[in-house]
mmCIF file of C-alpha atoms in Angstrom:
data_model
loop_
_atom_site.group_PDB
_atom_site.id
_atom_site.type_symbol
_atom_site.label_atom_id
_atom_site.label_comp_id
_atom_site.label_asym_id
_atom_site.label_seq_id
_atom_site.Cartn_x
_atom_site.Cartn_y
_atom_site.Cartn_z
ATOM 1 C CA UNK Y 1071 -150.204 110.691 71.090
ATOM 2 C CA UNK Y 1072 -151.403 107.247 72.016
ATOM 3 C CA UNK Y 1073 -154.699 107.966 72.873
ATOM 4 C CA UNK Y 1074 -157.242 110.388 71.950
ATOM 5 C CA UNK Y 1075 -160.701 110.794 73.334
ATOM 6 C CA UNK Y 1076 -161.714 114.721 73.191
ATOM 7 C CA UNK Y 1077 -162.874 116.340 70.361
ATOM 8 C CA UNK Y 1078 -160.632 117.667 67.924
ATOM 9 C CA UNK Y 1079 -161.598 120.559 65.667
ATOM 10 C CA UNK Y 1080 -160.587 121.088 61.882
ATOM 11 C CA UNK Y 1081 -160.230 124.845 60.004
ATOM 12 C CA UNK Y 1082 -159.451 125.375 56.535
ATOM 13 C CA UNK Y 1083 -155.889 125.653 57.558
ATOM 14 C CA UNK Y 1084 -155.277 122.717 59.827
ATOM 15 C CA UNK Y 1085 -152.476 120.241 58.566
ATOM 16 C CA UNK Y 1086 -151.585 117.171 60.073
ATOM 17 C CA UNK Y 1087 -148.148 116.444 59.926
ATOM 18 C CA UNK Y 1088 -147.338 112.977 60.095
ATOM 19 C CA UNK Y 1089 -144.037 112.180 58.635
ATOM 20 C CA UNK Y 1090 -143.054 108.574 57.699
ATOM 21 C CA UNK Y 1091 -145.687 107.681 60.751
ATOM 22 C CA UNK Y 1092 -149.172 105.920 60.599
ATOM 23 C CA UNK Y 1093 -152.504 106.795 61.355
ATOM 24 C CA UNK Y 1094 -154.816 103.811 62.401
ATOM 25 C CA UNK Y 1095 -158.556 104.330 63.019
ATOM 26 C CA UNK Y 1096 -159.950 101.346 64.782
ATOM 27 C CA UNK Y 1097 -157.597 98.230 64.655
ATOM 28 C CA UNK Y 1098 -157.663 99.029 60.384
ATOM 29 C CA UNK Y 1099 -160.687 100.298 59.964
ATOM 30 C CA UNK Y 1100 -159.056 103.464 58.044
ATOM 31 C CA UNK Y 1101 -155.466 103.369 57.878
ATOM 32 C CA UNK Y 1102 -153.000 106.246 56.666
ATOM 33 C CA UNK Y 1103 -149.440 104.892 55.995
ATOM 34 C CA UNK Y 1104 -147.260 107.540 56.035
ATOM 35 C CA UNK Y 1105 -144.042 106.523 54.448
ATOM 36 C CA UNK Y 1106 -145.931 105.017 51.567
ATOM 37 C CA UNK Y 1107 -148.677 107.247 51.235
ATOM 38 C CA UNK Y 1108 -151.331 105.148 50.665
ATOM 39 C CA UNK Y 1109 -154.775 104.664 52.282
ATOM 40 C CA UNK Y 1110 -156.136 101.752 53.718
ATOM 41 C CA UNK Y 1111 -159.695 100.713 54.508
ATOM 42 C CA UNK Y 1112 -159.922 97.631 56.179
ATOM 43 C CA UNK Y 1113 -155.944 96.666 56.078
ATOM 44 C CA UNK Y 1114 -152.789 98.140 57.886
ATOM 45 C CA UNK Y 1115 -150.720 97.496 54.636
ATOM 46 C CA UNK Y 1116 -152.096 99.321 51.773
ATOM 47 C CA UNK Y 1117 -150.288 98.522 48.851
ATOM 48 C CA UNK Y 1118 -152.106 101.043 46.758
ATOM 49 C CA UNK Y 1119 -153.061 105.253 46.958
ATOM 50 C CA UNK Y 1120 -156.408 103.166 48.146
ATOM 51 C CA UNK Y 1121 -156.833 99.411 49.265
ATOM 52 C CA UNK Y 1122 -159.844 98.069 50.298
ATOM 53 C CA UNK Y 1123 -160.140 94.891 52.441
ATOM 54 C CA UNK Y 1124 -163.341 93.478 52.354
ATOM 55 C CA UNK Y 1125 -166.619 94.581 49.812
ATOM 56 C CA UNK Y 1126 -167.669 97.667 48.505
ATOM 57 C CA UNK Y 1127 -170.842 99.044 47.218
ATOM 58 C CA UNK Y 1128 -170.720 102.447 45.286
ATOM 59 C CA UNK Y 1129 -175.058 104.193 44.882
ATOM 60 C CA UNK Y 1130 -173.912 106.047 41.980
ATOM 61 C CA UNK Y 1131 -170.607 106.225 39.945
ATOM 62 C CA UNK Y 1132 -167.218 104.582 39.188
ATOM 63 C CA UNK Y 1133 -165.337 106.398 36.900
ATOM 64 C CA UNK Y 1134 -162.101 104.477 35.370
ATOM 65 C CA UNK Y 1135 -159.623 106.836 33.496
ATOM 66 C CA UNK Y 1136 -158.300 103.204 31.626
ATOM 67 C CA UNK Y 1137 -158.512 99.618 33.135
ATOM 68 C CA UNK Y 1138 -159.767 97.353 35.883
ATOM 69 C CA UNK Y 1139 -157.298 94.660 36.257
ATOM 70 C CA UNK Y 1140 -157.460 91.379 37.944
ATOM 71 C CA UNK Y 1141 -155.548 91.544 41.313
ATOM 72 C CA UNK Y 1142 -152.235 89.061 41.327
ATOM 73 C CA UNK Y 1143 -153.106 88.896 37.426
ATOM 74 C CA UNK Y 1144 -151.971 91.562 35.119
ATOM 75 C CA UNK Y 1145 -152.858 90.202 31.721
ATOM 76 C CA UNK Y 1146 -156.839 89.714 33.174
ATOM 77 C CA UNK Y 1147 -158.428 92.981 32.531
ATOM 78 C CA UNK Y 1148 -161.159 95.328 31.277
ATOM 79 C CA UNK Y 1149 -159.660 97.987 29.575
ATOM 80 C CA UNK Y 1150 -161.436 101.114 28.736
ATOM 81 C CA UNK Y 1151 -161.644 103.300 26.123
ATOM 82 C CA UNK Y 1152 -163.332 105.900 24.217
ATOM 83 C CA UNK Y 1153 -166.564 104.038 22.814
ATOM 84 C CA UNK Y 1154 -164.321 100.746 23.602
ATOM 85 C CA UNK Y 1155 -164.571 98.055 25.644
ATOM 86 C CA UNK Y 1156 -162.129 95.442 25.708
ATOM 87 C CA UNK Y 1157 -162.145 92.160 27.913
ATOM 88 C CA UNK Y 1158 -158.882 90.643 28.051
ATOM 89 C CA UNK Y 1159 -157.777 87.315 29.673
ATOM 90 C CA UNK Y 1160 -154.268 85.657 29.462
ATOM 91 C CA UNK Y 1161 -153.188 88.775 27.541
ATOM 92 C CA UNK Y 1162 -156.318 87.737 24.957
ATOM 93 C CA UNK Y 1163 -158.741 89.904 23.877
ATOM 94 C CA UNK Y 1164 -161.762 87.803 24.408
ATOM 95 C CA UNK Y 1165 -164.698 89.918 23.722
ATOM 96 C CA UNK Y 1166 -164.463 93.674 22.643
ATOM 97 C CA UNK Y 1167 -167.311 96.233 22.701
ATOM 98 C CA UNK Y 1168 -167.217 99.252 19.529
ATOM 99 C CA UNK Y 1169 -169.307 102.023 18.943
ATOM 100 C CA UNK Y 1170 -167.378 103.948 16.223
ATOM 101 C CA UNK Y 1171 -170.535 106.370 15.013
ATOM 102 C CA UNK Y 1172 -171.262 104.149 11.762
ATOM 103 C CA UNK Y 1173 -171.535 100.462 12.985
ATOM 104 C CA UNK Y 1174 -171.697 98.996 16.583
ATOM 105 C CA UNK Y 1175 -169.670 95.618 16.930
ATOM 106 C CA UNK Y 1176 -169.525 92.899 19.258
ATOM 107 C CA UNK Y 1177 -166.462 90.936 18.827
ATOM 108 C CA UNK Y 1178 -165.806 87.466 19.533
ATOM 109 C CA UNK Y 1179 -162.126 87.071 20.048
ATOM 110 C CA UNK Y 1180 -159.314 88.560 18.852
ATOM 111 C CA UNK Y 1181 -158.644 87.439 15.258
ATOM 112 C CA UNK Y 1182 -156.273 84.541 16.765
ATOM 113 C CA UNK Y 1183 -156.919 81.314 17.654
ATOM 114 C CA UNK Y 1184 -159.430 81.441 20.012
ATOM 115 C CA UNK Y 1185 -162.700 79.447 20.227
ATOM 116 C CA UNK Y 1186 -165.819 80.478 20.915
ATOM 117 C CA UNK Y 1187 -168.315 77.662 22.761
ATOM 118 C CA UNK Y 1188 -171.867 78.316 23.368
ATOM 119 C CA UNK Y 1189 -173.833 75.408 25.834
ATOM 120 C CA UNK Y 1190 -177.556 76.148 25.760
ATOM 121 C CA UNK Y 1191 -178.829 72.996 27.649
ATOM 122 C CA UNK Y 1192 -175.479 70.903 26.099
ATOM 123 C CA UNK Y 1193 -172.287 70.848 25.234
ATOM 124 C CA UNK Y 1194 -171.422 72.593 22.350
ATOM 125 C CA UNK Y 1195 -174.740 73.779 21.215
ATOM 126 C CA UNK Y 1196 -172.444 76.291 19.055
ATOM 127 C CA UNK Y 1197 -169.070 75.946 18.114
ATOM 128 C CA UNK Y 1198 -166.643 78.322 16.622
ATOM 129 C CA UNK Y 1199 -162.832 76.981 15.991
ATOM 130 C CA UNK Y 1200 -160.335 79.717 16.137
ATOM 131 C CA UNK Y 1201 -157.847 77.455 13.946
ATOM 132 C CA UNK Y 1202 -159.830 76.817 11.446
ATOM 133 C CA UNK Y 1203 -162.581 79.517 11.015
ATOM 134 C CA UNK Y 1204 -165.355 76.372 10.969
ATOM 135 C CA UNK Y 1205 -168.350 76.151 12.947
ATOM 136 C CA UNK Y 1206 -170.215 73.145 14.281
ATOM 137 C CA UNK Y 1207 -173.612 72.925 15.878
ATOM 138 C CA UNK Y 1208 -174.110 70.259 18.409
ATOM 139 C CA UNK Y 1209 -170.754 68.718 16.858
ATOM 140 C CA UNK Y 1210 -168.623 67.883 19.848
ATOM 141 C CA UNK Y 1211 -164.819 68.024 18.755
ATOM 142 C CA UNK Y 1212 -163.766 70.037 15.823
ATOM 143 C CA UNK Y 1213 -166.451 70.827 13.376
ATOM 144 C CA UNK Y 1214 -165.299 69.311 9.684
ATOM 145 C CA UNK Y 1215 -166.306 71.964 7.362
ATOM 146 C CA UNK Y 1216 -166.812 75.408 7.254
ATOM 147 C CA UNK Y 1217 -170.772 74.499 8.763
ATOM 148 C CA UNK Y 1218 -170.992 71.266 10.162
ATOM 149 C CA UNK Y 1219 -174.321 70.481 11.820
ATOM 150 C CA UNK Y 1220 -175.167 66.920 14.270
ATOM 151 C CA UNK Y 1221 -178.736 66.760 13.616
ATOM 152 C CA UNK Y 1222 -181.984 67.934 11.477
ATOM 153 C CA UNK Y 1223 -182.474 71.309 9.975
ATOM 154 C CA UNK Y 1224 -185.105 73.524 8.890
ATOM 155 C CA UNK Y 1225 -185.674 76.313 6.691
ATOM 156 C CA UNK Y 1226 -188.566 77.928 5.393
ATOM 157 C CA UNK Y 1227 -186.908 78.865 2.213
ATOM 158 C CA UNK Y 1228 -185.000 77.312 -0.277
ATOM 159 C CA UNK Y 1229 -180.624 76.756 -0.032
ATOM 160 C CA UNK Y 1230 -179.124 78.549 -3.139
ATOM 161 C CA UNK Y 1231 -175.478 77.972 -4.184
ATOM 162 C CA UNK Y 1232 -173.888 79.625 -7.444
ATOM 163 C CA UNK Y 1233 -173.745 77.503 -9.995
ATOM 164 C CA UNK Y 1234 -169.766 76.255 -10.404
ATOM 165 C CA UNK Y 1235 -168.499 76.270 -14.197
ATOM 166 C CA UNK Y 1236 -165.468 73.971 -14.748
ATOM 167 C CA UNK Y 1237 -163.033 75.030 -16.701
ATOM 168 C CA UNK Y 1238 -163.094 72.526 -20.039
ATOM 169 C CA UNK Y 1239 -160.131 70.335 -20.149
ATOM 170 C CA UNK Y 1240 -159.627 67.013 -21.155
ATOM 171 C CA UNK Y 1241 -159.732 65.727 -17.955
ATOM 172 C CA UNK Y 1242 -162.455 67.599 -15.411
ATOM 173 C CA UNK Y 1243 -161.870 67.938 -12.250
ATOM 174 C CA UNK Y 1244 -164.536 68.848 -10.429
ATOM 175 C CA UNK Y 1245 -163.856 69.907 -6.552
ATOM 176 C CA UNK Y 1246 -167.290 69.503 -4.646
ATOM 177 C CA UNK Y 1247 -166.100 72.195 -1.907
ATOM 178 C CA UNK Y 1248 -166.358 74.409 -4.121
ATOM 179 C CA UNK Y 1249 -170.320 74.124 -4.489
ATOM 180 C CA UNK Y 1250 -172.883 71.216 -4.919
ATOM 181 C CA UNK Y 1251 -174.236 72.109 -8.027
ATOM 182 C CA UNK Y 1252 -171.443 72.623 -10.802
ATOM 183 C CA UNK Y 1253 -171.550 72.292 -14.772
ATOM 184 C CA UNK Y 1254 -169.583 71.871 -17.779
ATOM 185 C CA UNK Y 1255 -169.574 72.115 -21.631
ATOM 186 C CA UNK Y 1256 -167.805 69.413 -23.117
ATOM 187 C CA UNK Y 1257 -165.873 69.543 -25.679
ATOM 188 C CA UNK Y 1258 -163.966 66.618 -27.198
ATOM 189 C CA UNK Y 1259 -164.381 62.914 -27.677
ATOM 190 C CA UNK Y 1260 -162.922 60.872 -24.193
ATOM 191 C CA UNK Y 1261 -163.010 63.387 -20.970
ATOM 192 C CA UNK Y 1262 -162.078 62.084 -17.913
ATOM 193 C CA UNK Y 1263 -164.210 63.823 -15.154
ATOM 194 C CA UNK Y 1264 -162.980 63.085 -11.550
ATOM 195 C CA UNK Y 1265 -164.060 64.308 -7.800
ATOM 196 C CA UNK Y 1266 -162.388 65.962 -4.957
ATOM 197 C CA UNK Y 1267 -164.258 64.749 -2.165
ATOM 198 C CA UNK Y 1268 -166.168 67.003 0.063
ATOM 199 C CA UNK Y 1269 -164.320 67.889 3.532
ATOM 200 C CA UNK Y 1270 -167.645 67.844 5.099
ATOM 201 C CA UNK Y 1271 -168.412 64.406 4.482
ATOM 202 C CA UNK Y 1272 -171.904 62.804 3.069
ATOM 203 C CA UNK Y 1273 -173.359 65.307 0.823
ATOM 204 C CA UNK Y 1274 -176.157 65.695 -2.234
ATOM 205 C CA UNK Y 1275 -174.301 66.707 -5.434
ATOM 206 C CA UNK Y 1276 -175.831 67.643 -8.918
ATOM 207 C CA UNK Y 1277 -172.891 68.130 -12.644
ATOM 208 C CA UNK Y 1278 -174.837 69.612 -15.516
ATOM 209 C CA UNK Y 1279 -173.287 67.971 -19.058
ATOM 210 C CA UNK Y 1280 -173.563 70.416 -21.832
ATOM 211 C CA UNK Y 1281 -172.839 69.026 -25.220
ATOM 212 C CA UNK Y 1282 -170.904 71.689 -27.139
ATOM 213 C CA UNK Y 1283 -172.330 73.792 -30.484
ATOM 214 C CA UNK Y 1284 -170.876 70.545 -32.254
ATOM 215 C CA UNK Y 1285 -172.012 67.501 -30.069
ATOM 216 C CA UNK Y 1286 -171.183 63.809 -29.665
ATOM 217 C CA UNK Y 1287 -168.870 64.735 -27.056
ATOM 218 C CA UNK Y 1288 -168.387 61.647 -24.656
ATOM 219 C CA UNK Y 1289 -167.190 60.874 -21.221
ATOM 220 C CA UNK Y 1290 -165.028 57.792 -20.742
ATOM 221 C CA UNK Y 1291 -163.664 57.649 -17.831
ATOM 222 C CA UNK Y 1292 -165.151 58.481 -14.738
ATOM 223 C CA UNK Y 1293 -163.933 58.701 -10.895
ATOM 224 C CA UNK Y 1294 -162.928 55.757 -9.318
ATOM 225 C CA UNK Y 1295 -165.273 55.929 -6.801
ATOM 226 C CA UNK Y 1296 -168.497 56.431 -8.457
ATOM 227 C CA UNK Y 1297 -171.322 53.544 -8.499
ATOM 228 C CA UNK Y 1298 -173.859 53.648 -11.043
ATOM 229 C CA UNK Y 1299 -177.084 51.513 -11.300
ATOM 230 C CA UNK Y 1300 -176.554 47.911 -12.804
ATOM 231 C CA UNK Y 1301 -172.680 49.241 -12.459
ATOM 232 C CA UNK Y 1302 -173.111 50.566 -15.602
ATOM 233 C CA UNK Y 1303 -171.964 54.612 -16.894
ATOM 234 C CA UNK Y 1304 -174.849 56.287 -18.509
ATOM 235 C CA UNK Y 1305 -174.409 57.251 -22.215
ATOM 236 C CA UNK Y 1306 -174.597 60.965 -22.866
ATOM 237 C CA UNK Y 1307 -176.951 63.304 -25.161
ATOM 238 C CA UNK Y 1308 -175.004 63.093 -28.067
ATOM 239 C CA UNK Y 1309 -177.093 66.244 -30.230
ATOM 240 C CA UNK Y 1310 -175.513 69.477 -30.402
ATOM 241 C CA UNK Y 1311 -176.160 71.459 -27.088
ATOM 242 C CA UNK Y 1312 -177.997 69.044 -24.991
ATOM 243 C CA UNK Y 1313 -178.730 68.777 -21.372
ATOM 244 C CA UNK Y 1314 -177.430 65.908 -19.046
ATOM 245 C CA UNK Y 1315 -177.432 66.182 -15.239
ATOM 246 C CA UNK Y 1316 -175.608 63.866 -13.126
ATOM 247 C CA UNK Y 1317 -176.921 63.803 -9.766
ATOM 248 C CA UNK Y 1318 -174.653 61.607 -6.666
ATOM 249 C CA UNK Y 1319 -175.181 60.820 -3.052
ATOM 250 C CA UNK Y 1320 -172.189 60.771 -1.160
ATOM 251 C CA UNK Y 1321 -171.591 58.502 1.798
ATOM 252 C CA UNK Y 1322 -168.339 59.094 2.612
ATOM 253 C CA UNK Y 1323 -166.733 56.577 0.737
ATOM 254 C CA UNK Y 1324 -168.582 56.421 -2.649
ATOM 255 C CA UNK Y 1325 -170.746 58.426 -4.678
ATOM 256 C CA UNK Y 1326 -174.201 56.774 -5.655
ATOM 257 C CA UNK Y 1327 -174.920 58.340 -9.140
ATOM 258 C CA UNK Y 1328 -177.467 58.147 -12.027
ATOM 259 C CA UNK Y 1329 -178.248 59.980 -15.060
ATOM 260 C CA UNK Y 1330 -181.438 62.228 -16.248
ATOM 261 C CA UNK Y 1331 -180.524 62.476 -19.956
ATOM 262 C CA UNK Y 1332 -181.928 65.449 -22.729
ATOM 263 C CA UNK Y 1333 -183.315 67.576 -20.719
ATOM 264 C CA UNK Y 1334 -185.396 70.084 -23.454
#
């Protein structure tokens, strides 16, 4: 029929048989395609079992048996499952969502290079680089260190870093990324004692000197770039088991040392 006006009347048995034909409400307000057999609300040309044109507001419950995915973009999704969340874009897993019964986990990214950027009132407040596994705070670019920070800190407690021990050799090297407090015993007459620099930059440093059980142990050569007061290299505790610390400011170029000698 082409037009329909009475009242039609629907039993338990009634079937509509349609074929490869269409059913159109209301110039696509509900739409049956036939040959397809899909339903559209809003369209003539669902592409889907159901294809909605327009908005759609739901006063209770969606339930999704696995993902929602981004029309026209298949690797843009959020992908359900059981106690998991996962929010994926460009085929990356951005952010993921876990309740496991133990431990509940937010997750940043995807263990790949991805970067996470935070702006709280500027750019880069908080700044995680996927490549590198370093953070920055207020740092814009890549942060330089495993923590770099663009401004003044405070703590209410004091910064505690394990002690380093250097293996003895006769010459030390002693790699400041390793920690900024670091000692050694030495152990012969003429160590060389030499710096790796710190990847982070300008830096407080602090190398206990431990004379050995025998003493007069001596350092003679130090690292290149060290300046001392007056230009001049301190001379060590010479007694048996004494206590010399070292302490440096870096500035990026040089380190800016002097001595406190037998400590006791």
């Amino acid at each position: 029929f082409t037009d329909f006006s009475d009242t039609m009347t629907v039993d338990a048995t009634t079937t509509v048989a349609m074929g490869a034909n269409d059913l159109n409400f209301d110039s696509n307000t509900f739409v049956i395609d036939g040959s397809a057999d899909n339903v559209g609300i809003g369209t003539a040309t669902p592409g889907e079992k159901l294809e909605v044109s327009g908005d759609i507001k739901v006063t209770t419950d969606i339930h999704v048996g696995a993902n929602l995915i981004h029309d026209g973009d298949t690797d843009t999704s959020i992908n359900f499952g059981v106690d998991d969340i996962d929010i994926i874009v460009g085929n990356e897993t951005m952010i993921n969502f876990t309740e496991d019964g133990t431990q509940d986990i937010i997750e940043l990214g995807d263990d790949g290079d991805i970067d996470v950027k935070i702006s709280a009132g500027v750019d880069s407040a908080m700044f995680i680089e996927g490549s590198s596994s370093n953070v920055g705070i207020s740092v814009i670019g890549s942060p330089g260190a495993k923590l770099e920070i663009n401004g003044t800190t405070l703590t209410t407690t004091y910064l505690t870093k394990t002690l380093t021990n250097n293996t003895t050799a006769a010459t030390i090297t002693v790699d400041w990324n390793v920690g900024n407090k670091q000692k050694v015993t030495l152990n012969q007459a003429g160590h060389t004692i030499a710096f790796t620099n710190p990847t982070g930059g300008i830096g407080s440093f602090s190398l206990i000197l431990y004379q050995d059980g025998t003493g007069s142990r001596t350092v003679t050569t130090w690292d290149t770039d060290i300046k001392w007061p007056s230009g001049t290299s301190p001379t060590l505790s010479s007694l048996a088991s004494a206590l010399d610390i070292v302490s440096c400011i870096y500035d990026g170029t040089n380190y800016l040392c002097q001595a406190g000698l037998d400590y006791q």
